[in-house]
CSV table of C-alpha atoms in Angstrom, one decimal:
chain,number,residue,atom,x,y,z
V,1,MET,CA,49.4,3.4,19.9
V,2,VAL,CA,51.0,0.6,21.9
V,3,GLU,CA,48.5,1.2,24.7
V,4,GLY,CA,45.6,0.9,22.3
V,5,LYS,CA,46.9,-2.4,20.9
V,6,LEU,CA,47.3,-3.8,24.4
V,7,ARG,CA,43.8,-2.7,25.3
V,8,PHE,CA,42.5,-4.4,22.1
V,9,SER,CA,44.4,-7.6,22.9
V,10,THR,CA,43.0,-7.6,26.4
V,11,VAL,CA,39.4,-7.5,25.1
V,12,PHE,CA,40.1,-10.6,22.9
V,13,VAL,CA,41.8,-12.5,25.8
V,14,ALA,CA,38.8,-11.7,28.1
V,15,LEU,CA,36.4,-12.8,25.4
V,16,ALA,CA,38.2,-16.1,24.9
V,17,ALA,CA,38.3,-16.7,28.6
V,18,LEU,CA,34.5,-16.0,28.8
V,19,VAL,CA,33.7,-18.4,25.9
V,20,PHE,CA,35.9,-21.2,27.4
V,21,SER,CA,34.2,-20.8,30.8
V,22,LEU,CA,30.8,-21.0,29.2
V,23,ALA,CA,31.8,-24.0,27.2
V,24,TYR,CA,33.1,-25.8,30.4
V,25,PHE,CA,30.6,-24.8,33.0
V,26,VAL,CA,27.3,-24.0,31.2
V,27,LYS,CA,25.2,-26.5,29.2
V,28,ALA,CA,22.3,-24.6,27.5
V,29,LYS,CA,19.3,-26.9,26.9
V,30,GLU,CA,16.8,-26.3,24.2
V,31,PRO,CA,13.4,-25.8,25.8
V,32,ILE,CA,10.5,-28.2,25.0
V,33,LEU,CA,7.9,-25.8,23.6
V,34,GLN,CA,4.3,-27.0,23.7
V,35,ILE,CA,2.5,-24.0,22.3
V,36,VAL,CA,-1.0,-25.6,22.0
V,37,SER,CA,-2.2,-28.0,24.7
V,38,PRO,CA,-4.6,-30.8,23.8
V,39,SER,CA,-6.6,-29.9,26.8
V,40,ARG,CA,-7.3,-26.5,25.2
V,41,ILE,CA,-9.2,-28.3,22.5
V,42,MET,CA,-10.7,-31.1,24.6
V,43,SER,CA,-10.5,-31.4,28.4
V,44,SER,CA,-10.4,-35.2,28.3
V,45,ALA,CA,-7.2,-35.1,26.2
V,46,THR,CA,-5.1,-34.8,29.4
V,47,ALA,CA,-6.1,-38.4,30.3
V,48,LEU,CA,-4.4,-39.9,27.3
V,49,PRO,CA,-2.1,-42.9,27.9
V,50,ASN,CA,1.4,-42.5,26.7
V,51,SER,CA,0.8,-44.7,23.7
V,52,THR,CA,-0.7,-44.2,20.2
V,53,ASP,CA,-3.9,-45.8,19.2
V,54,SER,CA,-2.9,-48.0,16.2
V,55,LYS,CA,-6.4,-47.9,14.8
V,56,PHE,CA,-6.3,-44.1,14.7
V,57,ALA,CA,-2.9,-44.1,13.0
V,58,GLU,CA,-4.1,-46.7,10.4
V,59,MET,CA,-7.2,-44.6,9.7
V,60,VAL,CA,-5.1,-41.6,8.9
V,61,MET,CA,-2.4,-43.4,6.9
V,62,ASN,CA,-4.5,-45.7,4.8
V,63,SER,CA,-7.4,-43.5,3.9
V,64,SER,CA,-7.0,-42.1,0.5
V,65,SER,CA,-10.2,-40.0,0.5
V,66,TYR,CA,-12.9,-38.9,2.9
V,67,ALA,CA,-16.5,-37.9,2.5
V,68,VAL,CA,-16.3,-34.6,4.4
V,69,PHE,CA,-19.5,-32.9,5.4
V,70,LEU,CA,-18.6,-29.3,6.1
V,71,CYS,CA,-20.8,-27.2,8.3
V,72,ARG,CA,-22.3,-24.4,6.1
V,73,SER,CA,-20.9,-21.1,7.3
V,74,GLU,CA,-18.7,-18.3,6.0
V,75,TYR,CA,-15.6,-20.2,7.3
V,76,SER,CA,-16.2,-23.5,5.6
V,77,SER,CA,-14.9,-22.6,2.2
V,78,GLY,CA,-11.3,-22.8,3.3
V,79,ASN,CA,-11.7,-25.7,5.7
V,80,ALA,CA,-11.5,-28.5,3.1
V,81,ASN,CA,-8.0,-27.5,2.0
V,82,SER,CA,-6.9,-27.1,5.6
V,83,LEU,CA,-8.2,-30.5,6.5
V,84,GLU,CA,-6.5,-32.1,3.6
V,85,ALA,CA,-3.2,-30.4,4.5
V,86,LEU,CA,-3.6,-31.6,8.1
V,87,ARG,CA,-4.4,-35.2,6.9
V,88,GLY,CA,-1.4,-35.2,4.6
V,89,TRP,CA,0.9,-33.9,7.3
V,90,ALA,CA,-0.4,-36.5,9.9
V,91,ALA,CA,-0.1,-39.4,7.4
V,92,GLN,CA,3.5,-38.5,6.8
V,93,GLN,CA,4.3,-38.2,10.5
V,94,PHE,CA,2.6,-41.5,11.3
V,95,HIS,CA,4.6,-43.1,8.4
V,96,ASN,CA,7.9,-41.8,9.9
V,97,ASP,CA,7.0,-42.6,13.5
V,98,PRO,CA,3.7,-44.3,14.6
V,99,ARG,CA,4.3,-42.9,18.1
V,100,PHE,CA,4.8,-39.3,17.0
V,101,LEU,CA,1.8,-38.0,19.0
V,102,HIS,CA,3.5,-39.2,22.2
V,103,PRO,CA,7.2,-39.1,21.5
V,104,VAL,CA,10.1,-39.6,23.8
V,105,ILE,CA,11.9,-36.3,23.3
V,106,LEU,CA,15.7,-36.7,23.0
V,107,PRO,CA,18.2,-33.9,22.8
V,108,LYS,CA,19.4,-32.8,19.4
V,109,ALA,CA,22.9,-32.1,18.3
V,110,THR,CA,23.7,-28.5,17.5
V,111,ALA,CA,25.8,-27.1,14.6
V,112,SER,CA,29.4,-27.4,15.8
V,113,SER,CA,31.3,-28.4,12.7
V,114,THR,CA,33.7,-25.4,13.0
V,115,PHE,CA,35.1,-23.3,15.9
V,116,ILE,CA,32.8,-20.4,14.7
V,117,ASN,CA,29.7,-22.6,15.2
V,118,SER,CA,30.9,-23.7,18.6
V,119,THR,CA,31.8,-20.2,19.8
V,120,ALA,CA,28.5,-18.8,18.6
V,121,TYR,CA,26.6,-21.5,20.4
V,122,CYS,CA,28.4,-20.9,23.7
V,123,LEU,CA,27.8,-17.2,23.5
V,124,PHE,CA,24.2,-17.0,22.2
V,125,ALA,CA,22.5,-20.3,22.9
V,126,ALA,CA,21.1,-19.4,26.3
V,127,PRO,CA,19.8,-15.9,25.2
V,128,TYR,CA,18.3,-17.4,22.1
V,129,TYR,CA,16.5,-20.1,24.0
V,130,PHE,CA,15.2,-17.5,26.5
V,131,ALA,CA,13.9,-15.3,23.6
V,132,SER,CA,12.3,-18.4,22.0
V,133,GLN,CA,10.4,-19.2,25.2
V,134,ALA,CA,9.2,-15.6,25.4
V,135,ALA,CA,8.1,-15.7,21.7
V,136,ALA,CA,6.4,-19.1,22.2
V,137,SER,CA,4.4,-17.7,25.2
V,138,LEU,CA,3.3,-14.8,23.0
V,139,ILE,CA,2.3,-17.1,20.2
V,140,SER,CA,0.5,-19.4,22.6
V,141,SER,CA,-1.6,-16.6,23.9
V,142,ARG,CA,-2.6,-15.6,20.3
V,143,VAL,CA,-3.5,-19.2,19.5
V,144,ASP,CA,-5.6,-19.4,22.7
V,145,SER,CA,-7.5,-16.3,21.6
V,146,TYR,CA,-8.2,-17.9,18.2
V,147,CYS,CA,-9.5,-21.0,19.8
V,148,ASP,CA,-12.4,-18.9,21.2
V,149,THR,CA,-13.5,-17.7,17.8
V,150,GLU,CA,-16.3,-18.9,15.6
V,151,SER,CA,-13.8,-19.7,12.9
V,152,PHE,CA,-12.1,-22.3,15.1
V,153,ARG,CA,-15.4,-23.7,16.4
V,154,VAL,CA,-16.5,-24.4,12.8
V,155,PHE,CA,-13.2,-25.9,11.9
V,156,LYS,CA,-13.2,-28.1,15.0
V,157,ASN,CA,-16.7,-29.4,14.0
V,158,ASP,CA,-15.4,-30.2,10.5
V,159,PHE,CA,-12.3,-31.8,11.9
V,160,ALA,CA,-14.4,-34.0,14.3
V,161,GLY,CA,-16.4,-35.1,11.3
V,162,LEU,CA,-13.2,-36.2,9.6
V,163,PHE,CA,-11.1,-37.6,12.4
V,164,GLY,CA,-13.5,-38.1,15.3
V,165,SER,CA,-13.9,-36.3,18.5
V,166,ASP,CA,-11.9,-38.5,20.9
V,167,ALA,CA,-8.8,-37.4,22.8
V,168,GLU,CA,-6.4,-38.8,20.2
V,169,ALA,CA,-7.9,-36.6,17.6
V,170,ALA,CA,-7.6,-33.6,19.9
V,171,THR,CA,-3.9,-34.4,20.5
V,172,LEU,CA,-3.4,-34.6,16.7
V,173,LEU,CA,-4.9,-31.1,16.1
V,174,ALA,CA,-2.9,-29.6,19.0
V,175,ARG,CA,0.3,-31.1,17.7
V,176,TYR,CA,-0.4,-29.8,14.2
V,177,GLN,CA,-0.9,-26.3,15.5
V,178,SER,CA,2.1,-26.5,17.8
V,179,ASP,CA,4.4,-27.7,15.0
V,180,ARG,CA,3.4,-24.9,12.7
V,181,ALA,CA,3.5,-22.3,15.4
V,182,ARG,CA,7.1,-23.3,16.4
V,183,THR,CA,8.2,-22.5,12.8
V,184,ALA,CA,6.9,-18.9,13.4
V,185,ILE,CA,9.3,-18.3,16.3
V,186,ASN,CA,12.4,-17.4,14.2
V,187,PRO,CA,10.4,-15.0,11.9
V,188,LEU,CA,8.9,-13.3,14.9
V,189,LEU,CA,12.4,-12.9,16.6
V,190,SER,CA,13.7,-11.6,13.3
V,191,VAL,CA,11.0,-8.9,13.2
V,192,LEU,CA,11.8,-8.0,16.8
V,193,PHE,CA,15.5,-7.8,16.0
V,194,TRP,CA,14.9,-5.3,13.2
V,195,LEU,CA,12.5,-3.2,15.3
V,196,ILE,CA,15.3,-2.9,17.9
V,197,ILE,CA,17.8,-1.9,15.1
V,198,VAL,CA,15.5,0.8,13.9
V,199,VAL,CA,14.7,2.2,17.4
V,200,LEU,CA,18.4,2.3,18.3
V,201,SER,CA,19.6,3.7,15.0
V,202,PRO,CA,19.9,7.3,16.3
V,203,ALA,CA,22.3,6.2,19.0
V,204,LEU,CA,24.2,3.5,17.1
V,205,THR,CA,25.0,5.4,13.9
V,206,GLY,CA,27.5,7.7,15.7
V,207,PRO,CA,30.6,5.6,14.9
V,208,PHE,CA,29.5,5.2,11.3
V,209,LYS,CA,29.1,9.0,11.0
V,210,ARG,CA,32.5,9.7,12.5
V,211,ALA,CA,34.1,7.1,10.1
V,212,ALA,CA,32.4,8.6,7.1
V,213,SER,CA,33.3,12.2,8.1
V,214,PHE,CA,36.9,11.3,8.7
V,215,TRP,CA,37.2,9.7,5.3
V,216,ARG,CA,35.6,12.7,3.6
V,217,ALA,CA,37.5,15.3,5.7
V,218,PRO,CA,39.6,16.6,2.7
V,219,PHE,CA,36.4,17.3,0.7
V,220,MET,CA,34.5,19.1,3.5
V,221,SER,CA,35.8,22.6,2.7
V,222,SER,CA,35.4,22.4,-1.1
V,223,ASP,CA,32.4,20.2,-1.4
V,224,HIS,CA,29.4,21.4,0.6
V,225,SER,CA,27.5,18.1,-0.1
V,226,ALA,CA,30.2,16.0,1.4
V,227,ARG,CA,28.7,16.4,4.9
V,228,LYS,CA,25.3,15.4,3.7
V,229,SER,CA,26.9,12.5,1.9
V,230,ALA,CA,28.6,11.4,5.2
V,231,THR,CA,25.3,11.3,7.0
V,232,ALA,CA,23.5,9.4,4.3
V,233,ALA,CA,26.4,7.0,4.0
V,234,ALA,CA,26.4,6.4,7.7
V,235,TYR,CA,22.7,5.4,7.8
V,236,PHE,CA,23.1,3.2,4.7
V,237,ALA,CA,26.1,1.4,6.2
V,238,TYR,CA,24.4,1.0,9.5
V,239,PHE,CA,21.4,-0.9,8.2
V,240,VAL,CA,23.3,-2.8,5.5
V,241,SER,CA,26.0,-3.9,8.1
V,242,PHE,CA,23.3,-5.3,10.4
V,243,LEU,CA,21.7,-7.0,7.4
V,244,GLY,CA,25.1,-8.6,6.7
V,245,LEU,CA,25.4,-9.6,10.4
V,246,TYR,CA,21.9,-11.2,10.2
V,247,TYR,CA,22.9,-13.2,7.2
V,248,ALA,CA,26.2,-14.2,8.8
V,249,ALA,CA,24.4,-15.4,11.9
V,250,GLN,CA,22.1,-17.4,9.6
V,251,ALA,CA,25.0,-19.0,7.9
V,252,ILE,CA,26.5,-20.0,11.3
V,253,ILE,CA,23.2,-21.4,12.7
V,254,VAL,CA,21.6,-23.0,9.6
V,255,GLU,CA,24.3,-24.9,8.0
V,256,SER,CA,22.1,-26.0,5.1
V,257,THR,CA,21.9,-22.4,3.8
V,258,ALA,CA,25.5,-21.5,4.9
V,259,GLY,CA,26.8,-20.9,1.4
V,260,ALA,CA,24.1,-18.6,0.2
V,261,SER,CA,23.9,-16.7,3.5
V,262,ALA,CA,27.7,-16.2,3.6
V,263,ILE,CA,27.6,-14.7,0.1
V,264,ALA,CA,24.8,-12.4,1.0
V,265,ALA,CA,26.7,-11.3,4.1
V,266,ILE,CA,29.9,-10.6,2.1
V,267,VAL,CA,27.9,-8.5,-0.4
V,268,CYS,CA,26.3,-6.5,2.4
V,269,GLY,CA,29.7,-6.0,4.1
V,270,ALA,CA,31.4,-4.9,0.9
V,271,SER,CA,28.6,-2.5,0.1
V,272,ALA,CA,28.7,-0.9,3.5
V,273,LEU,CA,32.5,-0.5,3.4
V,274,TYR,CA,32.5,1.1,0.0
V,275,VAL,CA,29.8,3.6,0.8
V,276,LEU,CA,31.6,4.5,4.0
V,277,PHE,CA,35.1,4.6,2.5
V,278,PRO,CA,34.7,5.3,-1.3
V,279,ILE,CA,37.8,5.3,-3.5
V,280,LYS,CA,38.7,6.2,-7.0
V,281,VAL,CA,41.2,4.2,-9.1
V,282,PHE,CA,43.4,6.0,-11.6
V,283,VAL,CA,45.5,3.9,-14.0
V,284,ASP,CA,48.2,5.3,-16.2
V,285,ASN,CA,51.2,3.8,-17.9
V,286,ASP,CA,53.4,3.7,-14.8
V,287,GLU,CA,51.2,3.0,-11.8
V,288,VAL,CA,47.8,2.4,-10.3
V,289,LEU,CA,46.6,5.0,-7.8
V,290,MET,CA,43.8,4.4,-5.3
V,291,LEU,CA,42.7,7.7,-3.7
V,292,ARG,CA,40.2,8.8,-1.2
V,293,SER,CA,36.9,10.0,-2.8
V,294,THR,CA,33.4,10.9,-1.9
V,295,ILE,CA,30.0,9.9,-3.4
V,296,SER,CA,27.0,12.0,-3.7
V,297,VAL,CA,23.8,11.7,-1.7
V,298,ARG,CA,22.1,10.7,-4.9
V,299,SER,CA,24.4,7.7,-5.3
V,300,VAL,CA,23.7,6.6,-1.7
V,301,LEU,CA,19.9,6.9,-2.2
V,302,ILE,CA,20.1,4.9,-5.3
V,303,SER,CA,22.2,2.2,-3.5
V,304,ALA,CA,19.6,2.1,-0.7
V,305,TRP,CA,16.8,1.8,-3.2
V,306,LEU,CA,18.5,-1.1,-4.9
V,307,PHE,CA,18.8,-3.0,-1.6
V,308,LEU,CA,15.1,-2.2,-0.8
V,309,SER,CA,14.1,-3.5,-4.2
V,310,VAL,CA,15.9,-6.9,-3.8
V,311,LEU,CA,14.4,-7.3,-0.3
V,312,SER,CA,10.9,-6.5,-1.7
V,313,ILE,CA,11.5,-9.1,-4.4
V,314,GLN,CA,12.4,-11.6,-1.7
V,315,MET,CA,9.2,-10.9,0.2
V,316,LEU,CA,7.0,-11.2,-2.9
V,317,THR,CA,8.7,-14.5,-3.7
V,318,TRP,CA,7.9,-15.8,-0.2
V,319,ILE,CA,4.3,-14.8,-0.7
V,320,LYS,CA,4.0,-16.4,-4.1
V,321,GLN,CA,5.8,-19.6,-3.3
V,322,GLY,CA,4.3,-20.2,0.2
V,323,VAL,CA,1.7,-22.9,0.3
V,324,LEU,CA,-0.6,-24.2,3.0
V,325,THR,CA,1.6,-27.3,3.7
V,326,GLU,CA,4.8,-25.2,3.8
V,327,PRO,CA,4.0,-21.7,4.9
V,328,ASP,CA,6.3,-18.8,4.1
V,329,PRO,CA,7.7,-16.4,6.7
V,330,ILE,CA,5.1,-13.7,5.8
V,331,SER,CA,2.2,-16.2,6.3
V,332,LEU,CA,3.7,-17.3,9.6
V,333,LEU,CA,3.9,-13.7,10.8
V,334,ILE,CA,0.3,-13.1,9.8
V,335,SER,CA,-0.6,-16.3,11.8
V,336,VAL,CA,1.2,-15.0,14.8
V,337,VAL,CA,-1.0,-11.9,14.7
V,338,THR,CA,-4.3,-13.8,14.2
V,339,GLY,CA,-3.4,-17.0,16.1
V,340,ASP,CA,-4.7,-19.0,13.2
V,341,PHE,CA,-2.1,-21.6,12.0
V,342,ILE,CA,-4.7,-23.7,10.3
V,343,HIS,CA,-5.8,-21.7,7.3
V,344,ASP,CA,-3.8,-20.0,4.6
V,345,PRO,CA,-4.1,-16.2,5.1
V,346,LEU,CA,-4.7,-15.5,1.4
V,347,THR,CA,-6.6,-12.2,1.8
V,348,ALA,CA,-3.9,-10.7,4.1
V,349,LYS,CA,-1.1,-11.8,1.8
V,350,ARG,CA,-2.9,-10.1,-1.2
V,351,TRP,CA,-3.1,-6.9,0.8
V,352,ILE,CA,0.6,-7.1,1.8
V,353,SER,CA,1.6,-7.8,-1.8
V,354,THR,CA,-0.4,-4.8,-3.0
V,355,ALA,CA,1.2,-2.6,-0.3
V,356,ILE,CA,4.7,-3.7,-1.3
V,357,ALA,CA,3.9,-3.1,-5.0
V,358,LEU,CA,2.5,0.4,-4.3
V,359,THR,CA,5.4,1.3,-2.0
V,360,TRP,CA,8.0,0.1,-4.6
V,361,SER,CA,6.2,2.0,-7.4
V,362,VAL,CA,6.3,5.3,-5.4
V,363,SER,CA,9.9,4.8,-4.6
V,364,PHE,CA,10.6,4.0,-8.2
V,365,VAL,CA,9.1,7.3,-9.3
V,366,PHE,CA,11.2,9.1,-6.7
V,367,ILE,CA,14.4,7.4,-8.0
V,368,LEU,CA,13.5,8.4,-11.5
V,369,LYS,CA,13.2,12.0,-10.5
V,370,ILE,CA,16.6,11.8,-8.8
V,371,LEU,CA,18.1,10.3,-11.9
V,372,SER,CA,16.7,13.0,-14.1
V,373,ARG,CA,18.4,15.8,-12.1
V,374,ARG,CA,21.8,17.0,-13.2
V,375,ASP,CA,24.5,16.5,-10.7
V,376,ALA,CA,25.3,20.2,-10.4
V,377,GLU,CA,28.0,19.7,-7.8
V,378,SER,CA,30.0,17.3,-10.0
V,379,SER,CA,29.8,19.8,-12.9
V,380,ARG,CA,31.2,22.5,-10.6
V,381,GLU,CA,34.1,20.2,-9.6
V,382,VAL,CA,34.9,19.5,-13.2
V,383,THR,CA,34.9,23.2,-14.0
V,384,LYS,CA,37.3,23.9,-11.1
V,385,LYS,CA,39.6,21.2,-12.3
V,386,LEU,CA,39.6,22.5,-15.9
V,387,ALA,CA,40.3,26.0,-14.6
V,388,GLY,CA,43.2,24.8,-12.5
V,389,LEU,CA,44.7,22.9,-15.5
V,390,GLY,CA,44.4,26.1,-17.7
V,391,ALA,CA,46.2,28.2,-15.1
V,392,LYS,CA,49.1,25.8,-14.9
V,393,HIS,CA,49.6,25.9,-18.7
């Protein structure tokens, strides 16, 4: 036991030494990500001077309406809204900083209000920046592919009729696409994170299975469903634990949502612990007893269904509340696939909403069937307990 404690302490000492060394010797720099180049839209855009044309900025800021002549095609119906969203975004950017098309990029401070933020930054900043660059390269290739499509050609013609076809306009369009594409990096990395979690689940659920089996060991001989319950509990705890870890990381990195993310992480952690180590509380006149217990596979499945339901509600809320000017994570992921960060993917979002609704409906029917079944094993346990009490008397 003492040797185990010393080994545990050694790990913490080594980790503290590693974090201190990273904090002192390494300075991770956030990469400057230019996902869409103005030269991809117009070759002459590379010759732009490092200053903003004031006439172009005034045209964008002071114009309240435009007479837009859209090219007649199957793509023109959505271009009017997209152009207005772009104009509103550009007017706001010019209002904040007239030189925003050619900014002097200065480093930004990172979240370091607590030792947790600082430690997380030292450990994970460099891997995160590397992953962001890889994701930006992937998104850039998808945007380049979209720029060769007929949809983008028609939009560029409509855009030129509204803003002109000079190099400054090309820089504006490239900056608009880049800014929206950068917001898709974190949703894309989140999807990759969960894909890795799913792929590695057969290998990483071992400790969870051992913990659940150890807790249920007294019930293994008398309750044949305890082994199945341990396996189901292990997989549930595995995924819910990583969901809690994801929310905890979000609370550390994004301080504006730290409170809500921390509460979600606590709920996930408490749920995982209870399913792994269930207890029963007995209260009488003299004392309160908290004893080991086990839960049925049915209870684990119902718990998993409840978590899937609230996650489905979150995705549906994203889709409903997402708008063209402030795209939701689902819209951004669709744009990553298509390369189109200009239009609102309404058709794809409808299909995804329908798929979520159908999947939830099927799972709801499955849960209703589970609820309608009698818990035969629990009835058997009650019978055994009554028989034992009768024998004592």
